Structures are given as C-alpha cells and as structure tokens.
Short mmCIF file of C-alpha atoms in Angstrom, two decimals:
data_model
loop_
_atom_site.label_atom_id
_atom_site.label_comp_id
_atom_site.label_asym_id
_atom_site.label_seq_id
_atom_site.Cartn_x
_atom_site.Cartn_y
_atom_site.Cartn_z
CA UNK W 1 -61.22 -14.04 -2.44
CA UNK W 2 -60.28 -11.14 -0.21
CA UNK W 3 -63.61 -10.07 1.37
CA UNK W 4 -63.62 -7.12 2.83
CA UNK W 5 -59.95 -4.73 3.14
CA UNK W 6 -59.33 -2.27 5.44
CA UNK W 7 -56.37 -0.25 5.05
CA UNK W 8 -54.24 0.93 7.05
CA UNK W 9 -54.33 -1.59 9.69
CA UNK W 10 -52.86 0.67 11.94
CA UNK W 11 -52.29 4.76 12.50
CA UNK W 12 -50.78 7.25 15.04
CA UNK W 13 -52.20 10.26 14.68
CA UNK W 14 -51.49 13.61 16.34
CA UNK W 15 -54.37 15.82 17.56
CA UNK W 16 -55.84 18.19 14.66
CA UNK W 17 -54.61 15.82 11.94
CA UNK W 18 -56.41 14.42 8.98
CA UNK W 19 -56.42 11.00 7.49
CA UNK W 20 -58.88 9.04 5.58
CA UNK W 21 -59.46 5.18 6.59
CA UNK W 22 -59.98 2.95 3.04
CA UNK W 23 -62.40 0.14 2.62
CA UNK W 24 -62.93 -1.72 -0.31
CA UNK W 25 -65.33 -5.09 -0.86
CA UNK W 26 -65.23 -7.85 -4.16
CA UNK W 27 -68.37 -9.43 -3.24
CA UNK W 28 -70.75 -7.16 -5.29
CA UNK W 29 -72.82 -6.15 -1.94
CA UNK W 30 -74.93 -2.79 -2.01
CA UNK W 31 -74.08 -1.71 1.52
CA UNK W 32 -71.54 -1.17 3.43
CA UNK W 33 -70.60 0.54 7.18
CA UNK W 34 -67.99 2.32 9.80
CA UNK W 35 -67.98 0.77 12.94
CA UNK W 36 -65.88 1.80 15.90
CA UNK W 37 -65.22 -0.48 18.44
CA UNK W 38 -64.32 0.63 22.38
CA UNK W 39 -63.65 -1.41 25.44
CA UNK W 40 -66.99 -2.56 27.29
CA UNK W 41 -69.13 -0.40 24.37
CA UNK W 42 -69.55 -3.05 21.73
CA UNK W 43 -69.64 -2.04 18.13
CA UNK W 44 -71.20 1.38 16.63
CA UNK W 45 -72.23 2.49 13.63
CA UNK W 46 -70.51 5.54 12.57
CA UNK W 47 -71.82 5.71 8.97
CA UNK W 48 -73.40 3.74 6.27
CA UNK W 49 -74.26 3.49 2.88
CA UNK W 50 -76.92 1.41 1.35
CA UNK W 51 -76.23 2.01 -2.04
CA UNK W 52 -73.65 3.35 -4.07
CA UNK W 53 -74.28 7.61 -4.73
CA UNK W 54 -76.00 7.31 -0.61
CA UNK W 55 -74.95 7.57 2.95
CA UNK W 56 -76.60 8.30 6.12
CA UNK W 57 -75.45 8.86 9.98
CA UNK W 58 -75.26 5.89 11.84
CA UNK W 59 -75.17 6.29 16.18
CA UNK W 60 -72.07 7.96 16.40
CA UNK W 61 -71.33 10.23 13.16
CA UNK W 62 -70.00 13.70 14.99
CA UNK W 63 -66.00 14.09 13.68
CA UNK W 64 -66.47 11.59 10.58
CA UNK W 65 -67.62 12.32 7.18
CA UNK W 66 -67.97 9.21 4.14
CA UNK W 67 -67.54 8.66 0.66
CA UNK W 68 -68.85 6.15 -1.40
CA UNK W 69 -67.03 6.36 -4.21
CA UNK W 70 -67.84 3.46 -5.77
CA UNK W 71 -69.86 0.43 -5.65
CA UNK W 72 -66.24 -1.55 -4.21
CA UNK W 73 -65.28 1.61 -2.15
CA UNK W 74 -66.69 3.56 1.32
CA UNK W 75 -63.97 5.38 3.17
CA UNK W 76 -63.80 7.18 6.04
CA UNK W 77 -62.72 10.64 6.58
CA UNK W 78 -61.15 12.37 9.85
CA UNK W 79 -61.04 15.87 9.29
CA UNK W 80 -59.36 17.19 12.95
CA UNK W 81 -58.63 13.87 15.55
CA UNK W 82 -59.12 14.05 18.67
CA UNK W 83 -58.09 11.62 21.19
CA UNK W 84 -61.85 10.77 21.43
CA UNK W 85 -61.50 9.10 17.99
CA UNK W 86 -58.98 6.36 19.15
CA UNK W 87 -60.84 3.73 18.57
CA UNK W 88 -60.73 0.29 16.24
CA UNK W 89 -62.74 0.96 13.28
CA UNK W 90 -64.33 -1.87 11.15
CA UNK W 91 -65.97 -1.46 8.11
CA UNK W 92 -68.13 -3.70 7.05
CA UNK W 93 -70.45 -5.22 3.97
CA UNK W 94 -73.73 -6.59 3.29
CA UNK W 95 -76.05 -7.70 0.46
CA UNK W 96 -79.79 -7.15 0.80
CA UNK W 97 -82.07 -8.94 2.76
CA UNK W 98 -83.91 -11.24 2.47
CA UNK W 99 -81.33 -12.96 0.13
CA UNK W 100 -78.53 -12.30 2.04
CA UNK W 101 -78.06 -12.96 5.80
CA UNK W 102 -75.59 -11.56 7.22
CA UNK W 103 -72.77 -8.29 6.74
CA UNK W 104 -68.41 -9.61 6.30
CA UNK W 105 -66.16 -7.45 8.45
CA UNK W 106 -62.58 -6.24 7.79
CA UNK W 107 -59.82 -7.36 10.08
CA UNK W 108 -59.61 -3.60 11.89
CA UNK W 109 -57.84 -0.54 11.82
CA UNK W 110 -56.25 0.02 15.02
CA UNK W 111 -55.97 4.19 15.32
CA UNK W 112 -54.22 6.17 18.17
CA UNK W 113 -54.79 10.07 18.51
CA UNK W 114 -51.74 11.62 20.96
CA UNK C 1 -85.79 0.86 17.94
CA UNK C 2 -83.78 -2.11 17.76
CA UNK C 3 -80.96 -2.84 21.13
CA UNK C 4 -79.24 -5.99 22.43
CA UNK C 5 -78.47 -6.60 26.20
CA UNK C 6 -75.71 -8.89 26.82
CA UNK C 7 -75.83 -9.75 30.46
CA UNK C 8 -72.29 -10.60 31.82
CA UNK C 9 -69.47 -8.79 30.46
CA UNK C 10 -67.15 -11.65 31.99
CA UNK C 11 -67.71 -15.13 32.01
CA UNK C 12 -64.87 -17.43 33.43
CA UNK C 13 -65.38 -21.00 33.19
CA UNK C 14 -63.43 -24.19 33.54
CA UNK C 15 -62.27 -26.12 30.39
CA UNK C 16 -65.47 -29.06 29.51
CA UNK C 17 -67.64 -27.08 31.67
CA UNK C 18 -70.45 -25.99 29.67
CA UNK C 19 -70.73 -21.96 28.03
CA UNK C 20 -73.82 -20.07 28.61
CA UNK C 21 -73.64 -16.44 27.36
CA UNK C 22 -76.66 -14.71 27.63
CA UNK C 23 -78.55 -12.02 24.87
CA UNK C 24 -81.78 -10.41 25.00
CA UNK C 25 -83.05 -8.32 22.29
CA UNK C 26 -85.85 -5.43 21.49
CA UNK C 27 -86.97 -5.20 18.71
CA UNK C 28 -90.93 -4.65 17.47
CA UNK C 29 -90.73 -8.09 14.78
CA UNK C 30 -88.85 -10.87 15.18
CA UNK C 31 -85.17 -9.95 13.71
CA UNK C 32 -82.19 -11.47 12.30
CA UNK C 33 -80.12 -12.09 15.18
CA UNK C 34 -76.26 -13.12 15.21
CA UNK C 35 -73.09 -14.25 17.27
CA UNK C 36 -69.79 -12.77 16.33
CA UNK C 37 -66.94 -13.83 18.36
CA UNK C 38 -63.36 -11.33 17.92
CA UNK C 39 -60.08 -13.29 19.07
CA UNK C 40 -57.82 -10.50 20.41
CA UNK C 41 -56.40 -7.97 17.85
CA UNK C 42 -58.34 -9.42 15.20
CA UNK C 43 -61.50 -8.57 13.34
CA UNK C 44 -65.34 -10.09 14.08
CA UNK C 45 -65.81 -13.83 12.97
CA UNK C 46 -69.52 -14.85 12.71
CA UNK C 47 -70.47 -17.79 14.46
CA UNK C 48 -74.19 -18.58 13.79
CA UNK C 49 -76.79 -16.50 13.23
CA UNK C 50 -80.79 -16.98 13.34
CA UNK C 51 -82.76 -16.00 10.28
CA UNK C 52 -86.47 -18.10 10.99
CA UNK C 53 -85.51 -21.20 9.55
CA UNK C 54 -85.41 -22.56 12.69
CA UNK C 55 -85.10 -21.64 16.47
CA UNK C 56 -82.36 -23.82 17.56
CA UNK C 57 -79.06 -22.67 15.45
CA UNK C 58 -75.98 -24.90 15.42
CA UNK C 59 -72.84 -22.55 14.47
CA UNK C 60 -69.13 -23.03 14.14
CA UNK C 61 -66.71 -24.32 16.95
CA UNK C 62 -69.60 -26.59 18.57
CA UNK C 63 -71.60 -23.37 19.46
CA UNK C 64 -75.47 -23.17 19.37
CA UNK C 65 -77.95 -20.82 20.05
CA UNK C 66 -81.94 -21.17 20.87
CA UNK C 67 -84.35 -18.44 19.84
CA UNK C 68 -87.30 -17.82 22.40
CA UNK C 69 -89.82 -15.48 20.96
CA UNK C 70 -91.85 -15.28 24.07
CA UNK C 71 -88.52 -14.37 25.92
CA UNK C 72 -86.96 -12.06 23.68
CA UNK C 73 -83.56 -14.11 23.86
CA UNK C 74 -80.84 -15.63 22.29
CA UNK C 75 -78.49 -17.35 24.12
CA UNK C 76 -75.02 -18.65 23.15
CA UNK C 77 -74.24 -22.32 24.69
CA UNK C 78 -71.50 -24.78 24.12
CA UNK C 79 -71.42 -27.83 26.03
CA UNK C 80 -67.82 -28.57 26.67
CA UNK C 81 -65.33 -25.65 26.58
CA UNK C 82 -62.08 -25.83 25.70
CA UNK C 83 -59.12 -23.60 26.24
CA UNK C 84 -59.36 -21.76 22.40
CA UNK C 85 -62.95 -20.55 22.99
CA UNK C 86 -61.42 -17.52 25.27
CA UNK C 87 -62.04 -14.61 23.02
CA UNK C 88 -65.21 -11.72 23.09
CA UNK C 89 -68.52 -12.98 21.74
CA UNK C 90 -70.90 -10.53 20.89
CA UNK C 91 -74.56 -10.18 20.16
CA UNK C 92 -75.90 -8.54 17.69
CA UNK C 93 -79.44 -7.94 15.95
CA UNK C 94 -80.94 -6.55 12.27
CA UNK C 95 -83.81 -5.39 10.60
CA UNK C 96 -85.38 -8.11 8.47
CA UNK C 97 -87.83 -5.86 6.04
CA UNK C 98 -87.07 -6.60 2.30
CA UNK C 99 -84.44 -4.94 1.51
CA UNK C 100 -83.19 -3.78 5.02
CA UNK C 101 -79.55 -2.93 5.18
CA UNK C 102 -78.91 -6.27 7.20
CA UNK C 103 -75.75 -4.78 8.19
CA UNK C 104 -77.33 -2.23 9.98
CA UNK C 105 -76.35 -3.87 12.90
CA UNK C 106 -76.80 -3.01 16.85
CA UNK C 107 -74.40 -4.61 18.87
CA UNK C 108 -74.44 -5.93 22.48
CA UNK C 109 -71.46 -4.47 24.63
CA UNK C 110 -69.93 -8.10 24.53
CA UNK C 111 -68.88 -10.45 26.91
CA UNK C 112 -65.04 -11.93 27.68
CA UNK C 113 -65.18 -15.57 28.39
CA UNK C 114 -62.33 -16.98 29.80
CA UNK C 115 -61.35 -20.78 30.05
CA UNK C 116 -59.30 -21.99 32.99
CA UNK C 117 -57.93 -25.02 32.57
#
C-alpha cells in the first residue's frame, strides 16, 4: 500500500535546465497538488488538480507547469531552474470532501539549482 | 480567503514539561483544520485533525488539540514531552464545501519544538 510516490527523491540541477518531478497515488483520490516547502515559509501550493483532464495555479505557480496525465499521475514540470526553485517539493492527494478528511503526502523531493 | 498564523516559530521545552503550540486561523466558516508534524528530511505526518465531530481532538503521539470558534484557534498541546517529539509541527486549514479539494491546503509557517532533556 504505497500511498503517495514521489520520484526522484533527490536532484542537482544546473541553472537553465529542465526536469520533470513524478507523482503517482493508488488510493483512487480525484485531487492531487505541488507543494514547495522553504525554511520559515511553511508549505505552498504550486499547482493542483481536482480532477483528472484539470489543473489550476495554486500561490506560487510562476516557473512550473503540470500534467495530469492520469487519474494515478500529476507531475511537475521545470522548464529553465533557477536557483529560486531549490526548494523540497511535496505532492500530495486527496479524496473529496465531505467523505474524505484529509490529503496523504509523499516523502519529498529534495532539489538543488547551482 | 483562508490563512493560518502559527505564533512561535521556536518552542524549546524541557522533557515532561507540557507542549503548547499555538494556531489561529481565518477563514469565513468554520474549516477543516489539521496538525502535520515533518521529522527532519522526511515528508509531513498528520497528527490529528478537526472535522466538527467534536472540538477537543485527541491525535497520535499523546497530542491533542481544542477548537475555539469564538477564538479562531487551534492549539496543539501535549502534556508530558519527551525527547522524540523534537521535529516541525505545522498548522494547516481547508475548505469544507461539498466537494472542496480538501487538499487545498494553507499552511502555517511552522514551528521547531525542541526537547531538552
């Protein structure tokens, strides 16, 4: 019962590079998110996608872009990093309200822009 | 517009002292309201979260939480901690409307708790 997996777990990235973070879910939820987490900010939301075939900006979507390319999948897209973009990103999962309560994180994916 | 204040972003306490880490939220209806605490390099663990069934929420680890309407709060207590609690806690808060994406979620900046012992 894996939850929610994130891969890579980590990535060293040199400025003006591209990579695409994966996220994939088994618990049959409808949404899922991009988080990025940075010291003393909290969590926030990069992306999301409520159901499969939509997405919408979250609080911080400048340099990202999404695809939900399944009902399982919702990755993450750098086109150019910047150093700005190092950063722990999280994706996360949810079912709907009011059935379900809460959203299941991934364990993290630790990126580094030099 | 939905926003949590965590007030403290370090809290150092003595092991069996008690935990008090404080949340207030805004929000225009009651919301769903959680505790996630992160151990260091790993990802967010939920601890208890408060949904309506009833104010006072008893989570994992010993942790429990009160919900006060008329104070907009949620605060994270633990009567006796212990040297494994050190870790981030954060607060965080969702939309309940029927089919809100509940994790939609609008985190608190988190606070470090440390436990001497």
């Amino acid at each position: 019962n894996a939850g929610v997996t994130q891969t890579p777990k980590f990535q060293v990235l040199k400025t003006g590079q591209s990579m695409t973070l994966q996220c994939a879910q088994d618990m049959n939820h409808n949404s899922m998110y991009w988080y990025r987490q940075d010291p003393g900010m909290g969590l926030r939301l990069i992306y999301y996608s409520a159901s499969e075939g939509t997405t919408d900006k979250g609080e911080v979507p400048n340099g990202y872009n999404v695809s939900r390319l399944n009902k399982r999948e919702f990755s993450l897209r750098l086109e150019s990093a910047a150093p700005s973009q190092t950063s722990v990103y999280f994706c996360a999962s949810s079912g709907p309200a009011p059935m379900n309560t809460e959203a299941f994180f991934g364990q993290g994916t630790r990126l580094t822009v030099v | 517009a939905q926003s949590v204040t965590q007030l403290g972003s370090h809290v150092s306490v003595s092991e069996g002292a008690l935990v008090l880490l404080r949340c207030n939220y805004s929000s225009s209806v009651p919301p769903y309201l959680f505790w996630y605490v992160q151990y260091p390099n790993q990802g967010l663990q939920l601890l208890l979260k408060y949904t309506s069934a009833a104010t006072l929420v008893k989570g994992i680890n010993g942790f429990e939480a009160e919900f006060k309407k008329s104070e907009t709060s949620f605060h994270l207590t633990k009567p006796s901690a212990h040297m494994s609690d050190a870790a981030e806690y954060f607060c965080a808060v969702s939309g309940r409307s029927r089919g809100s994406t509940l994790g939609r979620l609008y985190f608190g900046r988190g606070t470090q708790l440390t436990v001497w012992p």
